[in-house]
PDB file of C-alpha atoms in Angstrom:
ATOM      1  CA  MET A   1       0.169   0.366  -0.351  1.00  0.00           C
ATOM      2  CA  LEU A   2       1.457   3.147  -1.083  1.00  0.00           C
ATOM      3  CA  ALA A   3       1.546   6.477   1.554  1.00  0.00           C
ATOM      4  CA  THR A   4      -0.605   9.171   1.194  1.00  0.00           C
ATOM      5  CA  PHE A   5       0.454  12.169   1.503  1.00  0.00           C
ATOM      6  CA  PRO A   6      -0.687  15.860   1.236  1.00  0.00           C
ATOM      7  CA  ILE A   7      -0.563  16.882  -1.974  1.00  0.00           C
ATOM      8  CA  THR A   8      -1.215  20.364  -3.667  1.00  0.00           C
ATOM      9  CA  ARG A   9      -1.318  19.401  -6.997  1.00  0.00           C
ATOM     10  CA  THR A  10      -0.844  22.117  -9.697  1.00  0.00           C
ATOM     11  CA  PRO A  11      -3.582  23.867 -11.662  1.00  0.00           C
ATOM     12  CA  ALA A  12      -1.840  23.622 -14.937  1.00  0.00           C
ATOM     13  CA  SER A  13       0.650  21.002 -16.296  1.00  0.00           C
ATOM     14  CA  ARG A  14       3.716  22.510 -18.350  1.00  0.00           C
ATOM     15  CA  MET A  15       3.368  18.525 -19.901  1.00  0.00           C
ATOM     16  CA  THR A  16       3.642  17.990 -23.109  1.00  0.00           C
ATOM     17  CA  PRO A  17       4.744  15.121 -25.277  1.00  0.00           C
ATOM     18  CA  GLU A  18       7.547  17.050 -27.269  1.00  0.00           C
ATOM     19  CA  LEU A  19       8.779  18.008 -23.819  1.00  0.00           C
ATOM     20  CA  ARG A  20       8.685  15.605 -21.939  1.00  0.00           C
ATOM     21  CA  ASP A  21      10.732  13.072 -25.018  1.00  0.00           C
ATOM     22  CA  ASN A  22      12.896  15.903 -25.925  1.00  0.00           C
ATOM     23  CA  ALA A  23      14.312  18.173 -23.491  1.00  0.00           C
ATOM     24  CA  ALA A  24      18.290  17.771 -22.297  1.00  0.00           C
ATOM     25  CA  PHE A  25      18.604  15.767 -19.707  1.00  0.00           C
ATOM     26  CA  GLY A  26      18.475  18.375 -16.485  1.00  0.00           C
ATOM     27  CA  ALA A  27      16.711  20.859 -18.325  1.00  0.00           C
ATOM     28  CA  VAL A  28      13.274  20.858 -17.968  1.00  0.00           C
ATOM     29  CA  PHE A  29      11.805  19.909 -14.499  1.00  0.00           C
ATOM     30  CA  SER A  30       8.201  17.581 -13.788  1.00  0.00           C
ATOM     31  CA  ASP A  31       5.104  19.594 -12.106  1.00  0.00           C
ATOM     32  CA  HIS A  32       5.219  18.402  -8.445  1.00  0.00           C
ATOM     33  CA  MET A  33       8.021  18.413  -5.782  1.00  0.00           C
ATOM     34  CA  LEU A  34       8.023  16.374  -2.394  1.00  0.00           C
ATOM     35  CA  VAL A  35       8.653  18.499   0.482  1.00  0.00           C
ATOM     36  CA  ALA A  36      10.206  17.849   3.956  1.00  0.00           C
ATOM     37  CA  ASP A  37      11.449  20.720   6.723  1.00  0.00           C
ATOM     38  CA  TYR A  38      13.499  19.197   9.500  1.00  0.00           C
ATOM     39  CA  ALA A  39      13.377  21.872  12.829  1.00  0.00           C
ATOM     40  CA  GLY A  40      13.438  21.364  16.638  1.00  0.00           C
ATOM     41  CA  GLY A  41      14.429  17.735  16.836  1.00  0.00           C
ATOM     42  CA  LYS A  42      11.790  15.826  14.282  1.00  0.00           C
ATOM     43  CA  TRP A  43      10.189  16.278  10.746  1.00  0.00           C
ATOM     44  CA  SER A  44       7.241  18.134   9.715  1.00  0.00           C
ATOM     45  CA  GLU A  45       4.677  15.715   7.667  1.00  0.00           C
ATOM     46  CA  PRO A  46       5.952  15.086   3.641  1.00  0.00           C
ATOM     47  CA  ARG A  47       4.310  17.394   1.408  1.00  0.00           C
ATOM     48  CA  ILE A  48       3.561  17.263  -2.696  1.00  0.00           C
ATOM     49  CA  ILE A  49       3.494  20.601  -3.881  1.00  0.00           C
ATOM     50  CA  PRO A  50       4.055  22.425  -7.484  1.00  0.00           C
ATOM     51  CA  TYR A  51       7.103  22.820  -8.361  1.00  0.00           C
ATOM     52  CA  GLY A  52       8.977  26.342  -7.693  1.00  0.00           C
ATOM     53  CA  ALA A  53      11.006  28.426  -5.678  1.00  0.00           C
ATOM     54  CA  GLN A  54      11.341  27.765  -2.375  1.00  0.00           C
ATOM     55  CA  LEU A  55      12.470  30.983   0.495  1.00  0.00           C
ATOM     56  CA  LEU A  56      15.875  30.556   1.675  1.00  0.00           C
ATOM     57  CA  PRO A  57      16.940  32.614   4.319  1.00  0.00           C
ATOM     58  CA  ALA A  58      19.775  35.101   3.611  1.00  0.00           C
ATOM     59  CA  ALA A  59      22.291  33.062   5.269  1.00  0.00           C
ATOM     60  CA  PRO A  60      21.362  29.482   5.250  1.00  0.00           C
ATOM     61  CA  ALA A  61      24.371  26.779   6.390  1.00  0.00           C
ATOM     62  CA  CYS A  62      23.963  25.374   3.148  1.00  0.00           C
ATOM     63  CA  ALA A  63      25.303  28.590   1.790  1.00  0.00           C
ATOM     64  CA  HIS A  64      27.899  29.545   3.973  1.00  0.00           C
ATOM     65  CA  TYR A  65      29.805  25.933   4.939  1.00  0.00           C
ATOM     66  CA  GLY A  66      28.282  23.723   2.325  1.00  0.00           C
ATOM     67  CA  GLN A  67      25.896  21.212   4.215  1.00  0.00           C
ATOM     68  CA  GLY A  68      23.949  19.323   1.857  1.00  0.00           C
ATOM     69  CA  ILE A  69      23.697  16.890  -0.916  1.00  0.00           C
ATOM     70  CA  PHE A  70      22.027  14.910  -2.791  1.00  0.00           C
ATOM     71  CA  GLU A  71      20.805  11.942  -4.213  1.00  0.00           C
ATOM     72  CA  GLY A  72      20.074  10.655  -7.694  1.00  0.00           C
ATOM     73  CA  PHE A  73      18.054   7.842  -9.225  1.00  0.00           C
ATOM     74  CA  LYS A  74      15.499   6.824 -11.560  1.00  0.00           C
ATOM     75  CA  ALA A  75      11.915   6.322 -12.546  1.00  0.00           C
ATOM     76  CA  PHE A  76      11.069   3.909 -15.756  1.00  0.00           C
ATOM     77  CA  PRO A  77       7.213   3.781 -17.320  1.00  0.00           C
ATOM     78  CA  ARG A  78       6.858   0.307 -16.684  1.00  0.00           C
ATOM     79  CA  PRO A  79       4.005  -0.951 -20.290  1.00  0.00           C
ATOM     80  CA  ASN A  80       0.572  -1.093 -18.276  1.00  0.00           C
ATOM     81  CA  GLY A  81       0.579   2.854 -18.061  1.00  0.00           C
ATOM     82  CA  GLY A  82       2.612   2.568 -14.225  1.00  0.00           C
ATOM     83  CA  ALA A  83       6.388   3.482 -13.274  1.00  0.00           C
ATOM     84  CA  VAL A  84       9.192   1.021 -11.067  1.00  0.00           C
ATOM     85  CA  VAL A  85      11.466   3.538  -9.358  1.00  0.00           C
ATOM     86  CA  PHE A  86      14.971   1.170  -9.409  1.00  0.00           C
ATOM     87  CA  ARG A  87      16.178   0.783  -6.104  1.00  0.00           C
ATOM     88  CA  PRO A  88      15.378   2.956  -4.176  1.00  0.00           C
ATOM     89  CA  ASP A  89      16.625   1.209  -0.590  1.00  0.00           C
ATOM     90  CA  ALA A  90      19.893   1.096  -2.199  1.00  0.00           C
ATOM     91  CA  ASN A  91      19.616   5.329  -2.827  1.00  0.00           C
ATOM     92  CA  HIS A  92      18.557   6.002   1.220  1.00  0.00           C
ATOM     93  CA  ALA A  93      20.975   4.043   2.220  1.00  0.00           C
ATOM     94  CA  ARG A  94      23.101   6.137   1.063  1.00  0.00           C
ATOM     95  CA  MET A  95      21.409   9.359   1.568  1.00  0.00           C
ATOM     96  CA  ALA A  96      21.922   7.780   4.941  1.00  0.00           C
ATOM     97  CA  ARG A  97      25.014   7.430   5.143  1.00  0.00           C
ATOM     98  CA  THR A  98      25.588  10.655   4.347  1.00  0.00           C
ATOM     99  CA  CYS A  99      23.575  12.416   6.316  1.00  0.00           C
ATOM    100  CA  GLN A 100      26.513  10.195   9.485  1.00  0.00           C
ATOM    101  CA  ARG A 101      28.985  11.690   7.381  1.00  0.00           C
ATOM    102  CA  MET A 102      27.828  15.259   6.675  1.00  0.00           C
ATOM    103  CA  ALA A 103      25.878  15.891  10.429  1.00  0.00           C
ATOM    104  CA  MET A 104      22.864  15.700   9.285  1.00  0.00           C
ATOM    105  CA  PRO A 105      19.917  14.368  10.257  1.00  0.00           C
ATOM    106  CA  GLU A 106      18.921  11.088   8.566  1.00  0.00           C
ATOM    107  CA  VAL A 107      15.455  11.242   6.518  1.00  0.00           C
ATOM    108  CA  PRO A 108      13.496   8.354   7.714  1.00  0.00           C
ATOM    109  CA  ALA A 109      12.172   5.622   3.927  1.00  0.00           C
ATOM    110  CA  SER A 110       8.309   6.122   5.542  1.00  0.00           C
ATOM    111  CA  ILE A 111       9.293  10.133   3.643  1.00  0.00           C
ATOM    112  CA  PHE A 112      12.645   9.120   0.865  1.00  0.00           C
ATOM    113  CA  ILE A 113      10.783   5.917  -0.397  1.00  0.00           C
ATOM    114  CA  ASP A 114       7.288   6.134   0.033  1.00  0.00           C
ATOM    115  CA  GLY A 115       7.464   9.972  -0.711  1.00  0.00           C
ATOM    116  CA  THR A 116       9.664   9.003  -3.891  1.00  0.00           C
ATOM    117  CA  LEU A 117       7.289   6.913  -4.618  1.00  0.00           C
ATOM    118  CA  ALA A 118       4.499   9.100  -4.547  1.00  0.00           C
ATOM    119  CA  LEU A 119       5.812  11.268  -6.194  1.00  0.00           C
ATOM    120  CA  VAL A 120       6.462   9.438  -9.345  1.00  0.00           C
ATOM    121  CA  GLN A 121       2.765   7.806  -9.346  1.00  0.00           C
ATOM    122  CA  LEU A 122       2.019  11.543  -9.433  1.00  0.00           C
ATOM    123  CA  ASP A 123       3.583  12.598 -12.228  1.00  0.00           C
ATOM    124  CA  ARG A 124       4.333   9.466 -14.294  1.00  0.00           C
ATOM    125  CA  ASN A 125       3.307  11.736 -17.079  1.00  0.00           C
ATOM    126  CA  TRP A 126       6.268  12.886 -17.240  1.00  0.00           C
ATOM    127  CA  ILE A 127       8.378   9.946 -18.176  1.00  0.00           C
ATOM    128  CA  PRO A 128       9.618   9.391 -21.503  1.00  0.00           C
ATOM    129  CA  GLU A 129       7.975   6.675 -23.688  1.00  0.00           C
ATOM    130  CA  LYS A 130      10.945   6.717 -25.885  1.00  0.00           C
ATOM    131  CA  ASP A 131      12.723   3.373 -25.496  1.00  0.00           C
ATOM    132  CA  ASN A 132      15.999   3.422 -23.164  1.00  0.00           C
ATOM    133  CA  SER A 133      14.564   6.595 -21.847  1.00  0.00           C
ATOM    134  CA  ALA A 134      13.607   7.285 -17.224  1.00  0.00           C
ATOM    135  CA  LEU A 135      12.663  10.393 -15.502  1.00  0.00           C
ATOM    136  CA  TYR A 136      15.688  11.378 -13.373  1.00  0.00           C
ATOM    137  CA  VAL A 137      14.457  11.512 -10.013  1.00  0.00           C
ATOM    138  CA  ARG A 138      16.884  13.816  -7.596  1.00  0.00           C
ATOM    139  CA  PRO A 139      16.676  14.081  -3.833  1.00  0.00           C
ATOM    140  CA  VAL A 140      18.112  17.213  -2.151  1.00  0.00           C
ATOM    141  CA  LEU A 141      18.566  18.021   1.585  1.00  0.00           C
ATOM    142  CA  PHE A 142      20.098  21.044   2.817  1.00  0.00           C
ATOM    143  CA  ALA A 143      20.487  22.879   5.345  1.00  0.00           C
ATOM    144  CA  THR A 144      18.724  26.160   5.749  1.00  0.00           C
ATOM    145  CA  GLY A 145      19.508  27.219   9.305  1.00  0.00           C
ATOM    146  CA  GLU A 146      21.027  30.864   9.701  1.00  0.00           C
ATOM    147  CA  THR A 147      24.279  30.208  11.453  1.00  0.00           C
ATOM    148  CA  LEU A 148      27.243  31.743  11.042  1.00  0.00           C
ATOM    149  CA  GLY A 149      28.980  29.467  13.715  1.00  0.00           C
ATOM    150  CA  VAL A 150      30.547  25.897  12.547  1.00  0.00           C
ATOM    151  CA  LYS A 151      27.721  23.395  13.600  1.00  0.00           C
ATOM    152  CA  PRO A 152      25.486  20.898  12.186  1.00  0.00           C
ATOM    153  CA  GLY A 153      22.860  22.645  10.409  1.00  0.00           C
ATOM    154  CA  ASP A 154      19.365  23.019  12.677  1.00  0.00           C
ATOM    155  CA  ARG A 155      16.868  23.506  10.245  1.00  0.00           C
ATOM    156  CA  ILE A 156      17.326  20.960   7.282  1.00  0.00           C
ATOM    157  CA  GLU A 157      15.614  21.373   4.105  1.00  0.00           C
ATOM    158  CA  LEU A 158      14.513  17.881   2.318  1.00  0.00           C
ATOM    159  CA  GLU A 159      13.396  18.621  -1.556  1.00  0.00           C
ATOM    160  CA  GLU A 160      13.366  16.296  -4.531  1.00  0.00           C
ATOM    161  CA  GLY A 161      11.241  16.137  -8.043  1.00  0.00           C
ATOM    162  CA  PRO A 162      12.467  14.585 -11.398  1.00  0.00           C
TER     163      PRO A 162
END
């Protein structure tokens, strides 16, 4: 059973078959992204929102101390109209190891994996149908707390979007 997350759908998709199938790698983003915040020692409820700009404080720790990490994996189309994500558990494990090295809170599997699957299901139409094509999913974790002191970030944001 796929976990459910609050979803705010984009009012109008930008996706066209031409855009989906012919865009250069990394040049076009799908309609939605998964967002979760870490503050006060716990993760907020993840939510799926329309893709777009996010507000950051003027002095986020990620800009001053490079406290940010990413993962990347692919979602492939299924003949039945569904999608399959290749090894999200392995990507979660790798991100968890990186979180430890970067003194960042680990993203729970229920957010990372279930959120990825929910996001891919919602934006399934963005997966190219051409042979040997896939939708690239890029979870990004970065410290947003304002600080000029060298310490682990106390405010972290997870953004994930294809």
